[in-house]
CSV table of C-alpha atoms in Angstrom, one decimal:
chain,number,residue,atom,x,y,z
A,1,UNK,CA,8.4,1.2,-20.6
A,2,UNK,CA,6.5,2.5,-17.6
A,3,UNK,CA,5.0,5.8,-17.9
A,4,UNK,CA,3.5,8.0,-15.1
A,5,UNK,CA,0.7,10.2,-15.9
A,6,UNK,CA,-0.8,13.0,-12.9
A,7,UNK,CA,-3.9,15.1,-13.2
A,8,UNK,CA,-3.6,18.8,-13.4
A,9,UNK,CA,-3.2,21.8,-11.6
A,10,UNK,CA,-5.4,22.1,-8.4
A,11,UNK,CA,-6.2,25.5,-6.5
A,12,UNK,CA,-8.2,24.7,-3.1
A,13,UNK,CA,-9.1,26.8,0.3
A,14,UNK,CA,-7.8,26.4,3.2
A,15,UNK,CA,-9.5,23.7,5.3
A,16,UNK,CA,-10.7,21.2,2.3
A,17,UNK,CA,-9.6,18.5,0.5
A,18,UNK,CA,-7.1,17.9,-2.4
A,19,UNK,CA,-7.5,14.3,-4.6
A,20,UNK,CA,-4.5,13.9,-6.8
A,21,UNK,CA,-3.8,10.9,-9.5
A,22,UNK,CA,-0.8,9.1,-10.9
A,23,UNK,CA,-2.0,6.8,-13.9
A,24,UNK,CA,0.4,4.1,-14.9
A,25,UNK,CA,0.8,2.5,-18.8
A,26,UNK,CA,3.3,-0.8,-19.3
A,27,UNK,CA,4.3,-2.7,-16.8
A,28,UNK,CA,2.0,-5.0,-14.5
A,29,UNK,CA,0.4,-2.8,-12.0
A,30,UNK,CA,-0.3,-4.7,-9.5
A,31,UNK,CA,3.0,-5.2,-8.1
A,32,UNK,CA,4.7,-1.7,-8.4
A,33,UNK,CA,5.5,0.0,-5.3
A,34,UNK,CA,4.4,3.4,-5.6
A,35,UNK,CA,5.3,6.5,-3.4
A,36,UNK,CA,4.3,10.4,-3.5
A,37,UNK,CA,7.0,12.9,-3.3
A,38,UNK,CA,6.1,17.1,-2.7
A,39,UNK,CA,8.1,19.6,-3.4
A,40,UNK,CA,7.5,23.0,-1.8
A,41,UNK,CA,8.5,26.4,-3.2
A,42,UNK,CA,12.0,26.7,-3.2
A,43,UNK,CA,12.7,23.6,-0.7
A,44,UNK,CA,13.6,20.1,-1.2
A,45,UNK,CA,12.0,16.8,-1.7
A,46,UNK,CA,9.8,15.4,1.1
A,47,UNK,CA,8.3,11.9,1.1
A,48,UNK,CA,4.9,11.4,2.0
A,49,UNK,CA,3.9,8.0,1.8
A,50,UNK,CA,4.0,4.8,-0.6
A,51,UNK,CA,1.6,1.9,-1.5
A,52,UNK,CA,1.8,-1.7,-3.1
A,53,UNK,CA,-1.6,-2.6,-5.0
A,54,UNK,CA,-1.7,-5.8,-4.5
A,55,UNK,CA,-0.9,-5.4,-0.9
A,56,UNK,CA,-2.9,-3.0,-0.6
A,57,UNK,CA,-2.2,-1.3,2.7
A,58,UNK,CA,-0.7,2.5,2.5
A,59,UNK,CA,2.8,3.1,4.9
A,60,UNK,CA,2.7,7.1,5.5
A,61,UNK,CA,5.5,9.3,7.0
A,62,UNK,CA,4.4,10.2,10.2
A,63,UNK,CA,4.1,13.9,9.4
A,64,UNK,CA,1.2,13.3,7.6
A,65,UNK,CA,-0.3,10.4,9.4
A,66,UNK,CA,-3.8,11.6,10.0
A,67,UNK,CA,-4.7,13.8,7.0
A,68,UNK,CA,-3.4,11.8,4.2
A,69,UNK,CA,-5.0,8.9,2.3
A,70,UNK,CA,-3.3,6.6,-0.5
A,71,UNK,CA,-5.5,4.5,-2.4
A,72,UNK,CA,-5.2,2.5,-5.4
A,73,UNK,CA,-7.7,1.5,-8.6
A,74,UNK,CA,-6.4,-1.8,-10.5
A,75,UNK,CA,-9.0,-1.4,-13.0
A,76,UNK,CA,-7.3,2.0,-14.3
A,77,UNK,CA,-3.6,1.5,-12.9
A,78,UNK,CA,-4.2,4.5,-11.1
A,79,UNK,CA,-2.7,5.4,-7.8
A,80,UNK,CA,-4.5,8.7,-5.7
A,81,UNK,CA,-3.3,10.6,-3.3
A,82,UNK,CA,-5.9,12.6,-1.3
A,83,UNK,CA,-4.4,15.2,1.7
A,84,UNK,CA,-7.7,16.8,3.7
A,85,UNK,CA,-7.2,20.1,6.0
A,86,UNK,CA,-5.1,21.9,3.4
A,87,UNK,CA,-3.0,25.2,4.9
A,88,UNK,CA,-0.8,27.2,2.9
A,89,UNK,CA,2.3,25.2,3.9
A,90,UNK,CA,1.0,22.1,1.6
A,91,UNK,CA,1.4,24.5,-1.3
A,92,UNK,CA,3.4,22.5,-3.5
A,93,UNK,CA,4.5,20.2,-6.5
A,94,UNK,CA,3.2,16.4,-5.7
A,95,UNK,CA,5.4,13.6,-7.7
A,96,UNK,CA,4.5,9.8,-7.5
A,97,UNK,CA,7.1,7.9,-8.5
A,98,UNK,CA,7.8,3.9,-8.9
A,99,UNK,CA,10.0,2.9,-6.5
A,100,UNK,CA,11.9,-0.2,-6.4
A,101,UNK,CA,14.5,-2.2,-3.8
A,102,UNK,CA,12.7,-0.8,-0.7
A,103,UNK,CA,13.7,-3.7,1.0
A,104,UNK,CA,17.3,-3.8,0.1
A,105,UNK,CA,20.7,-1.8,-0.1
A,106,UNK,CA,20.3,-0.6,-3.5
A,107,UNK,CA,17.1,1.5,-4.1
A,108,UNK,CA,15.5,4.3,-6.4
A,109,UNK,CA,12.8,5.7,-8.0
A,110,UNK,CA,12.2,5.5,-11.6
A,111,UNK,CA,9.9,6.9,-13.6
A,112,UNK,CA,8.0,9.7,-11.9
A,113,UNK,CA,5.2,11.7,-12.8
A,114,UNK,CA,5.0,15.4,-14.2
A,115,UNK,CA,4.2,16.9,-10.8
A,116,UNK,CA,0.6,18.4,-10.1
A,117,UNK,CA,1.0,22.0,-8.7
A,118,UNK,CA,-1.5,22.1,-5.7
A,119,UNK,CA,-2.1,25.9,-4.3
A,120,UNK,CA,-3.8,26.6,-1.4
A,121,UNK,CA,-5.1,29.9,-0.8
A,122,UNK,CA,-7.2,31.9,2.3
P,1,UNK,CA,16.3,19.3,9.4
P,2,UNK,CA,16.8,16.3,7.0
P,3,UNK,CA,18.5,13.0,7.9
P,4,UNK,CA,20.3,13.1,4.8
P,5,UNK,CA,22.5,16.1,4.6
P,6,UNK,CA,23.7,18.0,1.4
P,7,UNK,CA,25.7,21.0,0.8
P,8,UNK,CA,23.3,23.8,-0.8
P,9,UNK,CA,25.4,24.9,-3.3
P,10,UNK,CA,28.5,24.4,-5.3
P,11,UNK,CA,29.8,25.8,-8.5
P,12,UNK,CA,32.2,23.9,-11.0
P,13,UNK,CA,34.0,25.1,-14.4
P,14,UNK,CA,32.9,24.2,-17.5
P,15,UNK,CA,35.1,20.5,-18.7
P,16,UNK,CA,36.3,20.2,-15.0
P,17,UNK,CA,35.5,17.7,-12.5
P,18,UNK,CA,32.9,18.2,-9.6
P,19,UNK,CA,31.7,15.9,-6.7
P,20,UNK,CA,28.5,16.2,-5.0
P,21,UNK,CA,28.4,14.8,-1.6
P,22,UNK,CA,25.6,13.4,0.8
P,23,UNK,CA,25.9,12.3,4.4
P,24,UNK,CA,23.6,10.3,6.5
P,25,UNK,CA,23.4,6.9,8.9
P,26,UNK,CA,21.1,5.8,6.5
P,27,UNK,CA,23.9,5.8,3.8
P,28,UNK,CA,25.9,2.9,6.3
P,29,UNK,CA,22.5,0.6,5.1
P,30,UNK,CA,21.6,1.7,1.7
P,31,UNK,CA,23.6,3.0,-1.2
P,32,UNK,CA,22.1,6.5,-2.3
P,33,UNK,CA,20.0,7.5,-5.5
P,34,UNK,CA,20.3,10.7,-7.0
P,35,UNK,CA,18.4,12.7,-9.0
P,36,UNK,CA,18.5,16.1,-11.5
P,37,UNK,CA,16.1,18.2,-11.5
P,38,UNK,CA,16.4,21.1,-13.9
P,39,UNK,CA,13.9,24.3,-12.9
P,40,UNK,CA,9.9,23.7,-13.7
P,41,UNK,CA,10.7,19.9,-14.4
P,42,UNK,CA,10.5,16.5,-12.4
P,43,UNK,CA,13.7,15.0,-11.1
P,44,UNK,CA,15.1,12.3,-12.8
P,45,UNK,CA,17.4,9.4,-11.8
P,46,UNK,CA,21.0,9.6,-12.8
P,47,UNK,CA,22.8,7.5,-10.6
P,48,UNK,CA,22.2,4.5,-7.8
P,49,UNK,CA,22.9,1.5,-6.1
P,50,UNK,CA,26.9,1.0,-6.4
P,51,UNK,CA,27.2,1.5,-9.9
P,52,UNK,CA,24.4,1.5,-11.3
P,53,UNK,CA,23.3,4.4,-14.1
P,54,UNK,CA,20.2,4.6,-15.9
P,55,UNK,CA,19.7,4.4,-20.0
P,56,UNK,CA,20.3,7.2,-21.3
P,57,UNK,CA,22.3,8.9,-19.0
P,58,UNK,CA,26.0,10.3,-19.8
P,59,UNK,CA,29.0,8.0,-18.6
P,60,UNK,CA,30.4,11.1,-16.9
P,61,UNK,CA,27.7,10.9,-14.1
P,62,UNK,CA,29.6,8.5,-11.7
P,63,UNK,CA,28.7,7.6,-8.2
P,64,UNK,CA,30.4,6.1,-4.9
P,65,UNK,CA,29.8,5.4,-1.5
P,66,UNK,CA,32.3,5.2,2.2
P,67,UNK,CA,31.1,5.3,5.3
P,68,UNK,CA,28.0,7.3,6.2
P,69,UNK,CA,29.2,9.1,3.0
P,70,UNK,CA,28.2,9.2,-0.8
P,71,UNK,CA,28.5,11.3,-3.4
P,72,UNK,CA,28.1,12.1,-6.9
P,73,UNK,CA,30.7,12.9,-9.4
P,74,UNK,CA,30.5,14.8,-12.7
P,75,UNK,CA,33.5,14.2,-14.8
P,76,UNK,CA,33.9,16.6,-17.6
P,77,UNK,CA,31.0,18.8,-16.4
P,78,UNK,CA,28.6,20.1,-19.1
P,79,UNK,CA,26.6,23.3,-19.5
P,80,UNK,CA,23.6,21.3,-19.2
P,81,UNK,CA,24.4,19.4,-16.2
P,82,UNK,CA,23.4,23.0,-14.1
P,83,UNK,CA,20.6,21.7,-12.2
P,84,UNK,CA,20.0,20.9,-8.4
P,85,UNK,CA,20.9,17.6,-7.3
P,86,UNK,CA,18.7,15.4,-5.0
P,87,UNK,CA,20.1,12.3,-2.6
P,88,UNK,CA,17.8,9.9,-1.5
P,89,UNK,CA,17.8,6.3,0.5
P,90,UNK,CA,15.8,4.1,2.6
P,91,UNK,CA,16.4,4.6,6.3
P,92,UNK,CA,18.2,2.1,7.9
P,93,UNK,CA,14.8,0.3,9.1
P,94,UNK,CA,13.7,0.4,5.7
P,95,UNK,CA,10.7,2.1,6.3
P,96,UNK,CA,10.9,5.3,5.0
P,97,UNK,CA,12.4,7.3,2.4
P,98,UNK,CA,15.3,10.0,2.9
P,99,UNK,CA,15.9,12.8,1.1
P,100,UNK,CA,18.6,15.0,1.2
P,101,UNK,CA,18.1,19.1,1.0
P,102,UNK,CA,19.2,19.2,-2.7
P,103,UNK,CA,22.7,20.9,-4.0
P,104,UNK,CA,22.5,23.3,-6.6
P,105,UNK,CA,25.1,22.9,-9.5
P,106,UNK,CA,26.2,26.1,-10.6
P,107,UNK,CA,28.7,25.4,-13.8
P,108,UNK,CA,31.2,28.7,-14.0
């Protein structure tokens, strides 16, 4: 059964950077279709973005287009997700998740991670 | 505002019945997931595709789909089913993901 695992807790200033990862156990890694998923205070889910390992090559919702960066490590079965030019308004929960049937009718996501709570302060 | 639209809140009796809807053009394309998320913890999926429901989850969680419409249904509601439900789908160029605004479950 495939288990997601995220780092912890990050506090950052306003300007840097924020590297977050999702480890994965069972399963073969390569071919899961990963995605990232925040969760601001008191608001709904927003995708971000989602990457194939073995493809490779990161699709990200335009909203984030030029600050966010998804990368992937085969070696660990680890996905990152790494958002530069923090503000206040990216204070929020980050979720991967595995998604599957992106292609077709029928989709979801399943498992997802704990959620790391990334704060950005002044 | 999001392309998959959710009423914010609705409230049920305990043992009763209660259908969570969510509305989007996407929906015509892709049948909806949906997920609980009960406060401090991640969502999880209960329900997706046109009949589909996880391991593990209570045959009273039921879903279906007309239209630009689906929803969500709770038969014989629970105490512990209080928790804010999340829709989500591809878009109809299946290139992103949707996500609704989230309902939250009060059970009376």
């Amino acid at each position: 059964q495939v288990q997601l695992v995220q780092s912890g807790a990050e506090v950052k200033k306003s300007g840097s950077s924020v590297k977050v990862s999702c480890r994965a156990s069972g399963g073969t890694f390569s071919i899961f279709e990963v995605t990232w998923v925040r969760q601001a205070p008191g608001h709904g889910l927003e995708w971000m973005g989602e990457i194939i390992p073995v493809f490779g090559t990161p699709k990200y919702a335009q909203k984030f287009q030029d600050r966010l960066k998804i990368t992937t490590d085969e070696l660990t079965s680890t996905v990152y997700l790494e958002l530069s030019n923090l503000t206040s308004e990216d204070t929020a929960i980050y979720y991967c998740a595995r998604c599957f049937g992106s292609q077709s009718r029928t989709n979801w996501f399943l498992p997802w991670g704990q959620g790391t709570l990334v704060t950005v302060s002044s | 505002s999001s392309e998959l639209t959710q009423d914010p809140t609705v409230s049920v009796a305990l043992g009763q019945t209660v259908r969570i809807t969510c509305q989007g053009k996407s929906l015509t394309r892709s049948f909806a997931s949906w997920y609980q998320q009960k406060p401090g913890q991640a969502p999880i999926l209960v329900f997706y595709g046109e009949n589909k429901r996880p391991s593990g989850i209570p045959e009273r969680f039921s879903g279906s789909a007309s239209g630009d419409t689906s929803s969500l249904t709770i038969t014989g509601t629970q105490a512990e089913d209080e928790a804010e439900y999340h829709c989500s789908s591809r878009d109809t160029t299946y290139t992103r993901w949707l996500f609704g605004g989230g309902t939250r479950l009060t059970v009376l």
